[in-house]
Coordinates of C-alpha atoms in Angstrom, one line a residue:
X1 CA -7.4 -30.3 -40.2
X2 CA -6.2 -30.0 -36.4
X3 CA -7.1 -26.7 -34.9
X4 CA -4.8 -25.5 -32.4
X5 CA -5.0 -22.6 -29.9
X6 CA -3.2 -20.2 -30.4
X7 CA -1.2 -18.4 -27.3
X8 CA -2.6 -14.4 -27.5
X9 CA -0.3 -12.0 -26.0
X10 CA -1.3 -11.3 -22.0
X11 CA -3.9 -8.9 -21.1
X12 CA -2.5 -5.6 -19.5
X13 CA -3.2 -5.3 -16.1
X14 CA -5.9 -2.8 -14.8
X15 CA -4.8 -3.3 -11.6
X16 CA -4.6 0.5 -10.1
X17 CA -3.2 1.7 -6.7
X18 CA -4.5 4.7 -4.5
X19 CA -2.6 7.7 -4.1
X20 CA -2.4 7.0 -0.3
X21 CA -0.1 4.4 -1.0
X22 CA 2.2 6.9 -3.6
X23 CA 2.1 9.8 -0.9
X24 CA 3.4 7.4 1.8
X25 CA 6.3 6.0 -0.4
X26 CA 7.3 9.4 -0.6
X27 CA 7.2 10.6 2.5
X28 CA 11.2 10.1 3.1
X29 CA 12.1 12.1 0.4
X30 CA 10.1 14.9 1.8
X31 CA 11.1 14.4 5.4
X32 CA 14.6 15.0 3.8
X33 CA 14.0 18.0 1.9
X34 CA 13.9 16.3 -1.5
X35 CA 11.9 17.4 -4.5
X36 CA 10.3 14.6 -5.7
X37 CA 8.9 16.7 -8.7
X38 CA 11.7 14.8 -10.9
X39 CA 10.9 11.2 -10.5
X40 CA 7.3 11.9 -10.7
X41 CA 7.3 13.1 -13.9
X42 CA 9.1 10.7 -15.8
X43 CA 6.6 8.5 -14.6
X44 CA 3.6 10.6 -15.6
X45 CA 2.0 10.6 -11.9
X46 CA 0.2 13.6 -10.2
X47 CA -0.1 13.6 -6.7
X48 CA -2.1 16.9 -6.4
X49 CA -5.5 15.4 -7.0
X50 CA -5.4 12.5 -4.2
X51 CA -8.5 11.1 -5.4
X52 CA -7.1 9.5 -8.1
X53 CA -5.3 6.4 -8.8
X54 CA -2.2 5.1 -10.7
X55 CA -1.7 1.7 -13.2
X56 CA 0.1 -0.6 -10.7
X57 CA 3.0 -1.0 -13.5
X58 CA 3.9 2.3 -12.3
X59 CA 3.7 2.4 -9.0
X60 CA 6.2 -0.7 -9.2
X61 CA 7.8 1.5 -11.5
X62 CA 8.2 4.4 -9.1
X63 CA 9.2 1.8 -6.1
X64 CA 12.4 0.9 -7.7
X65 CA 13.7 4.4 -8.9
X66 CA 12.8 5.8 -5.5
X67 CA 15.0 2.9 -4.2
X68 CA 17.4 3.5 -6.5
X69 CA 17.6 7.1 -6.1
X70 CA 18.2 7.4 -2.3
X71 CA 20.6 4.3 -2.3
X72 CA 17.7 3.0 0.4
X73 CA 15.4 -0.4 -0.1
X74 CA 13.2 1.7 3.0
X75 CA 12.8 4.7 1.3
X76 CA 14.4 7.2 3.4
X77 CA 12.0 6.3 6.3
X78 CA 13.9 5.2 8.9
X79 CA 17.1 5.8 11.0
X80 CA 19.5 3.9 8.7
X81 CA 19.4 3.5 5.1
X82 CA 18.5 -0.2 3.9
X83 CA 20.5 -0.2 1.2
X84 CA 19.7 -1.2 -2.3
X85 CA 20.8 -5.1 -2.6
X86 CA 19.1 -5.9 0.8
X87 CA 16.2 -7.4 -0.4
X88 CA 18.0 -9.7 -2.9
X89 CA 20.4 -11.1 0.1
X90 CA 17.2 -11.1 2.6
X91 CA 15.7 -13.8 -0.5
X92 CA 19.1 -15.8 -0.6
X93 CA 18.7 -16.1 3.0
X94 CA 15.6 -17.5 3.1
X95 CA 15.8 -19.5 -0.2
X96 CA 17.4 -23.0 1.5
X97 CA 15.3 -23.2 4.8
X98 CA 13.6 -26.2 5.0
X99 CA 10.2 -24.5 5.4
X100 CA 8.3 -21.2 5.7
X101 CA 8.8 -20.8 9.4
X102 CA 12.9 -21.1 9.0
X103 CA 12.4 -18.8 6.1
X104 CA 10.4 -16.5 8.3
X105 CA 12.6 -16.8 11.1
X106 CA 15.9 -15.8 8.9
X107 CA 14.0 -13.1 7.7
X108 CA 13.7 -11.6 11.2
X109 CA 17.4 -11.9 12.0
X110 CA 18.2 -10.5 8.6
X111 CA 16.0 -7.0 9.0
X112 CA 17.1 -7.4 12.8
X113 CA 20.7 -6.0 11.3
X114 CA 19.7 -3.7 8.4
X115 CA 16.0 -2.2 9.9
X116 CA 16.2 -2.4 13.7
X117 CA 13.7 0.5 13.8
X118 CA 10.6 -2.5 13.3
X119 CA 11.5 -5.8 14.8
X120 CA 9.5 -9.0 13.1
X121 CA 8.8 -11.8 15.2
X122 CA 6.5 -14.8 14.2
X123 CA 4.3 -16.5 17.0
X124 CA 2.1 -20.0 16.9
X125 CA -0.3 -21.1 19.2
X126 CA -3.5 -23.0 19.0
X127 CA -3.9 -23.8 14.9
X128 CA -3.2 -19.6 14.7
X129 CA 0.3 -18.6 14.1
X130 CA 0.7 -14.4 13.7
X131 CA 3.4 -12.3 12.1
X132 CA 4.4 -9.4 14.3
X133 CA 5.8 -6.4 13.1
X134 CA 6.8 -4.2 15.8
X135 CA 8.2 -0.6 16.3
X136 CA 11.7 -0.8 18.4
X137 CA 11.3 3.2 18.5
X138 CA 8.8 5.8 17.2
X139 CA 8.8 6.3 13.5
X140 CA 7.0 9.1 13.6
X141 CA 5.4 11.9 16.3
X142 CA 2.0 11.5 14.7
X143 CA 1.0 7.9 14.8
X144 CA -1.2 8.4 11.3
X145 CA 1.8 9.5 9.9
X146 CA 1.2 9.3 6.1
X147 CA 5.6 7.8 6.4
X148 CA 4.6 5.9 9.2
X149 CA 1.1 4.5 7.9
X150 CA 3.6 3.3 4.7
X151 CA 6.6 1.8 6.9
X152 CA 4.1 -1.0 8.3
X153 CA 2.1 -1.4 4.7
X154 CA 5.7 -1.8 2.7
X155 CA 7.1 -4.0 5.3
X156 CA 3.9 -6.5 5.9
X157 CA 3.4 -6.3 2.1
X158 CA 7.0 -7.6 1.3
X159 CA 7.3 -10.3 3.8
X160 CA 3.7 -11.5 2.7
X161 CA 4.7 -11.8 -1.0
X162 CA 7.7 -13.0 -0.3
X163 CA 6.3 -16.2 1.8
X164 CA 4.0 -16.7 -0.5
X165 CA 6.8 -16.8 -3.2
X166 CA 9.0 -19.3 -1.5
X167 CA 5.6 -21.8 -0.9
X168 CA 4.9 -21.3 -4.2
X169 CA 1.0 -20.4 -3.2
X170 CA -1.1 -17.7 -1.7
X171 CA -1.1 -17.5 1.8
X172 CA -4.4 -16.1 3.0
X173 CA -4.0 -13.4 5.8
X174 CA -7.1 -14.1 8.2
X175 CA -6.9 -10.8 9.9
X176 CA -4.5 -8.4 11.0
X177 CA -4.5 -5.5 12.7
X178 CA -2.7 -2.2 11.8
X179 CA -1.5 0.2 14.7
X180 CA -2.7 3.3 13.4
X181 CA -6.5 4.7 12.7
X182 CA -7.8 3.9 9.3
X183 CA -6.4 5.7 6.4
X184 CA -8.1 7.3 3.6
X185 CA -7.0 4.6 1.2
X186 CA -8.5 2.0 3.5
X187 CA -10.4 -0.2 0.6
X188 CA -7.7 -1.1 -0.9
X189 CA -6.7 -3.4 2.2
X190 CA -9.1 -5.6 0.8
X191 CA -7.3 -6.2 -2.0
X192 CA -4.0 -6.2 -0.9
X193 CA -4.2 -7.9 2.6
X194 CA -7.2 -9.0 3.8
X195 CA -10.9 -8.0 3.8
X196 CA -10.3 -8.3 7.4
X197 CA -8.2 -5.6 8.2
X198 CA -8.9 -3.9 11.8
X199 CA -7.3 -0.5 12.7
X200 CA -6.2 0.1 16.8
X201 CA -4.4 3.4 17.2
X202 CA -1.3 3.4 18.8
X203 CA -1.3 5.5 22.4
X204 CA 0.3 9.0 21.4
X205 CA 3.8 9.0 22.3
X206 CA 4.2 5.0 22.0
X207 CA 5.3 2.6 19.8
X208 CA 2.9 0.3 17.9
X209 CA 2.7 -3.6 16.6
X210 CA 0.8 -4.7 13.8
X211 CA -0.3 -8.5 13.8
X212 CA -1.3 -10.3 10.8
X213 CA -3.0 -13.9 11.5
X214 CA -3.0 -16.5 9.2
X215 CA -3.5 -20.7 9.9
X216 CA -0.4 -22.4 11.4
X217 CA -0.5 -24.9 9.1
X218 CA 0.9 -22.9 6.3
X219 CA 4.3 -22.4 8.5
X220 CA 4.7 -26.2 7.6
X221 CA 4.9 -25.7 3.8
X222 CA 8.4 -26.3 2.5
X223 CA 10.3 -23.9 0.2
X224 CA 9.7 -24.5 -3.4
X225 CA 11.7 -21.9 -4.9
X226 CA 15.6 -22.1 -6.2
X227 CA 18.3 -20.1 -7.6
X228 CA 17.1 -20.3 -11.5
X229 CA 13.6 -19.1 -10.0
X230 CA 15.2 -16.0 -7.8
X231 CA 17.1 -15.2 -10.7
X232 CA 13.9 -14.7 -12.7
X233 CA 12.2 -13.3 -9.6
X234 CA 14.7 -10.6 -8.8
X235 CA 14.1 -9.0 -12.2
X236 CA 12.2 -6.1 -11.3
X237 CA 12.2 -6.7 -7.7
X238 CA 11.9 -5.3 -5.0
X239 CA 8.7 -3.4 -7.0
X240 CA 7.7 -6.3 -8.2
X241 CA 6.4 -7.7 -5.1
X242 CA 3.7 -5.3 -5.4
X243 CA 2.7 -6.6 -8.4
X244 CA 2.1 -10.0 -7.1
X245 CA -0.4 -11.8 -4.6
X246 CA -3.1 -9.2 -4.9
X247 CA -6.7 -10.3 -5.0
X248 CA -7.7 -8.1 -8.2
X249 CA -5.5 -10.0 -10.5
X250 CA -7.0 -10.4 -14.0
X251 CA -6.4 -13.8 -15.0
X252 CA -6.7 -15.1 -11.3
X253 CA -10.4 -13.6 -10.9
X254 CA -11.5 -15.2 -14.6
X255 CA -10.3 -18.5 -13.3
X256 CA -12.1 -17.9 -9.6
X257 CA -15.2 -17.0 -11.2
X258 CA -15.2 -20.3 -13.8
X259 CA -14.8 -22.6 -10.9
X260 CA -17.3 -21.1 -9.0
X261 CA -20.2 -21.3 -11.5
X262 CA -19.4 -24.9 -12.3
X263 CA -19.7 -25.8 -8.3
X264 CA -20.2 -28.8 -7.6
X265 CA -18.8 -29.6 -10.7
X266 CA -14.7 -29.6 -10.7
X267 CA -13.5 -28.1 -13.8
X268 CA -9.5 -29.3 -14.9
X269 CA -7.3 -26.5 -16.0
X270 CA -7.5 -27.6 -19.6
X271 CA -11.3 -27.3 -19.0
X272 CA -10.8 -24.0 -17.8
X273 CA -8.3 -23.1 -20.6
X274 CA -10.6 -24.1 -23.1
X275 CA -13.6 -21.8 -21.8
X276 CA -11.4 -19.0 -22.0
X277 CA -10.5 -20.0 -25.4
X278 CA -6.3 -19.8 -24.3
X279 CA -4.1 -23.1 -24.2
X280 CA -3.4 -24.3 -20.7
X281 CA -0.3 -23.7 -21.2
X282 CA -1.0 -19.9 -21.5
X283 CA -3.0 -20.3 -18.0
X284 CA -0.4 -21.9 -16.3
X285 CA 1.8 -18.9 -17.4
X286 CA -0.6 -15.8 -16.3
X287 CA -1.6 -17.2 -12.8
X288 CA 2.3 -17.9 -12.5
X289 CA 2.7 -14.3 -13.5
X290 CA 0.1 -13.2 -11.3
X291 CA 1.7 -14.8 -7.9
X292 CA -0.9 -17.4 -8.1
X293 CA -1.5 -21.3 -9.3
X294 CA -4.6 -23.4 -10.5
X295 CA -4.4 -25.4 -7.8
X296 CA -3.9 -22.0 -5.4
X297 CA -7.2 -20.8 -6.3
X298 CA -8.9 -23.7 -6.2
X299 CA -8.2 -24.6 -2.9
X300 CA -8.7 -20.8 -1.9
X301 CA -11.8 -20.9 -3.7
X302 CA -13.5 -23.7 -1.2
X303 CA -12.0 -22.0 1.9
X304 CA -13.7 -19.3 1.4
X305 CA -17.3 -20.6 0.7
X306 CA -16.8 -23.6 3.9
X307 CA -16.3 -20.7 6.0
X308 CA -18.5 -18.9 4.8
X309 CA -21.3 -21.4 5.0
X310 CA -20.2 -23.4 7.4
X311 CA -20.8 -19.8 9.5
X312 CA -23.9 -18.0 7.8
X313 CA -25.6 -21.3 7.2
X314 CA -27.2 -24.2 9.1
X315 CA -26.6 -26.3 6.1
X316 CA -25.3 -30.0 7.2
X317 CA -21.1 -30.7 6.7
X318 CA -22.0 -33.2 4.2
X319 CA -24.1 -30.8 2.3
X320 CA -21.6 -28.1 1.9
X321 CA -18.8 -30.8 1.0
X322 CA -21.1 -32.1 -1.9
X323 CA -21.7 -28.5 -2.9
X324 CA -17.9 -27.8 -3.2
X325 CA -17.4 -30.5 -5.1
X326 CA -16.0 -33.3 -2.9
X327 CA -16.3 -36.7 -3.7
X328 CA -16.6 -37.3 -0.4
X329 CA -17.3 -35.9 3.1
X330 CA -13.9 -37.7 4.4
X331 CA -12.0 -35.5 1.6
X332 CA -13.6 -32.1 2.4
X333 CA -12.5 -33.2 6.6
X334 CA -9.2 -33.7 5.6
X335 CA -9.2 -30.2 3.4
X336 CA -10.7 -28.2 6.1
X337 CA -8.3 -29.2 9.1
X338 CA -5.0 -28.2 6.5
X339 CA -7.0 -25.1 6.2
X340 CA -7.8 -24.3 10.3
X341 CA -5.7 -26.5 11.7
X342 CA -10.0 -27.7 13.6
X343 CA -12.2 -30.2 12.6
X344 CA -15.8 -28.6 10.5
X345 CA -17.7 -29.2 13.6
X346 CA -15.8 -27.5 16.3
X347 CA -15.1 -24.5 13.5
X348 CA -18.9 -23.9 13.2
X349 CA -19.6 -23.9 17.0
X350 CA -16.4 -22.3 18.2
X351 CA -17.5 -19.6 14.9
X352 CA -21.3 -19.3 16.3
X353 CA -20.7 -19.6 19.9
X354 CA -21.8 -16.2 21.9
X355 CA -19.5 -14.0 22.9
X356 CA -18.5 -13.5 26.2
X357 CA -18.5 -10.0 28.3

């Protein structure tokens, strides 16, 4: 008798957000003088104890009737109204460039016309390329504004899932600092942007610029997304963007960690599948579901340990290309220069070189 696997239905998430986040999407409505009271409660959310935390279903959840409700994809924080339908025709926009830099730059022009309070702008220069999200005019008179604090995490949040939608893989952010001083609900950056996320205050009574880094390379990838796709991806959108790319996905952490402990061994996704006793198929299906691939976390997976070692350690390039699994040191060369755009070599010096005053 042939035994076959048998697809179990997914996992729920236990993704959570912190109310940070929640108080920030709301401050519109309250700026406006409306009672939020309503749309809370069909949700089931509390905001009185800040402490606590909400499933990230309903936070998505919440996203989309807020938008909804005001008529406004920006959530009442700005001068104009983005009104609902923007985000849809900002994805049709981008959806037949060529490659993530035209997709990039057509997002810019398009939230030139319907946000021109934050101007987005996308700079390359030496392997580094950096988003820039900057205020035109102030958003808010206190620059830790919980509504201000929001506008740049919404905005840098979409246009990050977004890209890494249209690529069809995670796009790691390397850094990026945030114009404001850190917020309460600064742990969660980790998750959702970068473990290295820097906060610079903005001069009181100026306007402020975010910049996100990331490797230049990635501006290069072409655009593997098409109508049938956007029509699936639109389906809970725009609050479904916050659902995706995040780094404490279920399925996309089970698959980290089995890769890891097999190091150097390479483990195939139906090797992978069969450990966690699902059909690849199944796999395939939750990482896709999750914003992420097989191949996505693989290669994310020895980015982070080469930098890593080739930083903290002393450990010889051949060394940590065996370790990750590389047939060969010429493979692992290749893989690290799409990755930082620099040979191993002059990464580890330029990485453990002394700083100058």
């Amino acid at each position: 008798m042939v035994h076959r696997k048998i697809d179990s239905p997914p996992a729920r998430s236990q993704a959570t957000v912190a109310m940070g986040f929640v108080t920030g999407m709301l401050a519109g409505m309250t700026r406006h003088g409306l009672d939020p009271a309503p749309l809370l409660n069909t949700l089931d959310i509390d905001i009185a104890d800040t402490a606590s935390r909400i499933p990230l279903e309903r936070y998505a959840a919440l996203y989309n009737r807020l938008n909804r409700h005001l008529d406004d994809e920006g959530f009442g924080l700005f001068a104009q109204p983005m009104r609902v339908g923007s985000f849809e025709f900002l994805c049709r926009g981008c959806l037949s460039a060529p490659n993530l830099a035209e997709a990039l730059a057509r997002a810019s022009r398009f939230l030139h016309i319907v946000l021109p309070d934050l101007a987005v702008s996308v700079r390359r220069t030496h392997g580094h390329a950096e988003l820039v999200i900057a205020e035109t005019c102030k958003l808010a008179a206190d620059t830790d504004d919980p509504g201000r604090v929001f506008a740049f995490e919404w905005l840098l949040r979409l246009l990050h899932g977004l890209a890494c939608w249209l690529a069809g893989r995670g796009i790691a952010l390397d850094s990026v600092i945030f114009p404001y001083r850190k917020p309460p609900h600064f742990a969660d950056y980790a998750l959702i942007f970068t473990e290295d996320s820097r906060f610079a205050p903005t001069v009181p009574g100026g306007t402020g610029t975010l910049v996100a880094s990331f490797n230049a390379n990635l501006l290069d990838l072409p655009i593997r997304r098409d109508e049938a796709a956007l029509t699936s991806f639109l389906d809970g959108a725009p609050g479904k963007i916050t659902l995706l790319y995040r780094r404490d996905r279920e399925m996309v952490i089970r698959v980290r960690d089995l890769l890891r402990a097999a190091l150097p061994a390479t483990l195939s996704l139906d090797d992978v599948a069969d450990r966690l006793h699902l059909s690849p198929r199944t796999v395939h299906r939750r990482l896709e579901d999750e914003g992420s691939s097989f191949r996505g976390i693989k290669d994310a997976l020895r980015r982070d340990m080469a930098l890593a070692r080739l930083t903290k350690t002393r450990d010889s390039i051949a060394k940590v290309a065996a370790d990750l699994g590389y047939a060969d040191t010429s493979a692992f060369y290749r893989a690290f220069v799409e990755w930082t755009g620099m040979a191993p070599a002059h990464y580890r010096r330029r990485m453990t070189a002394p700083s100058g005053c």
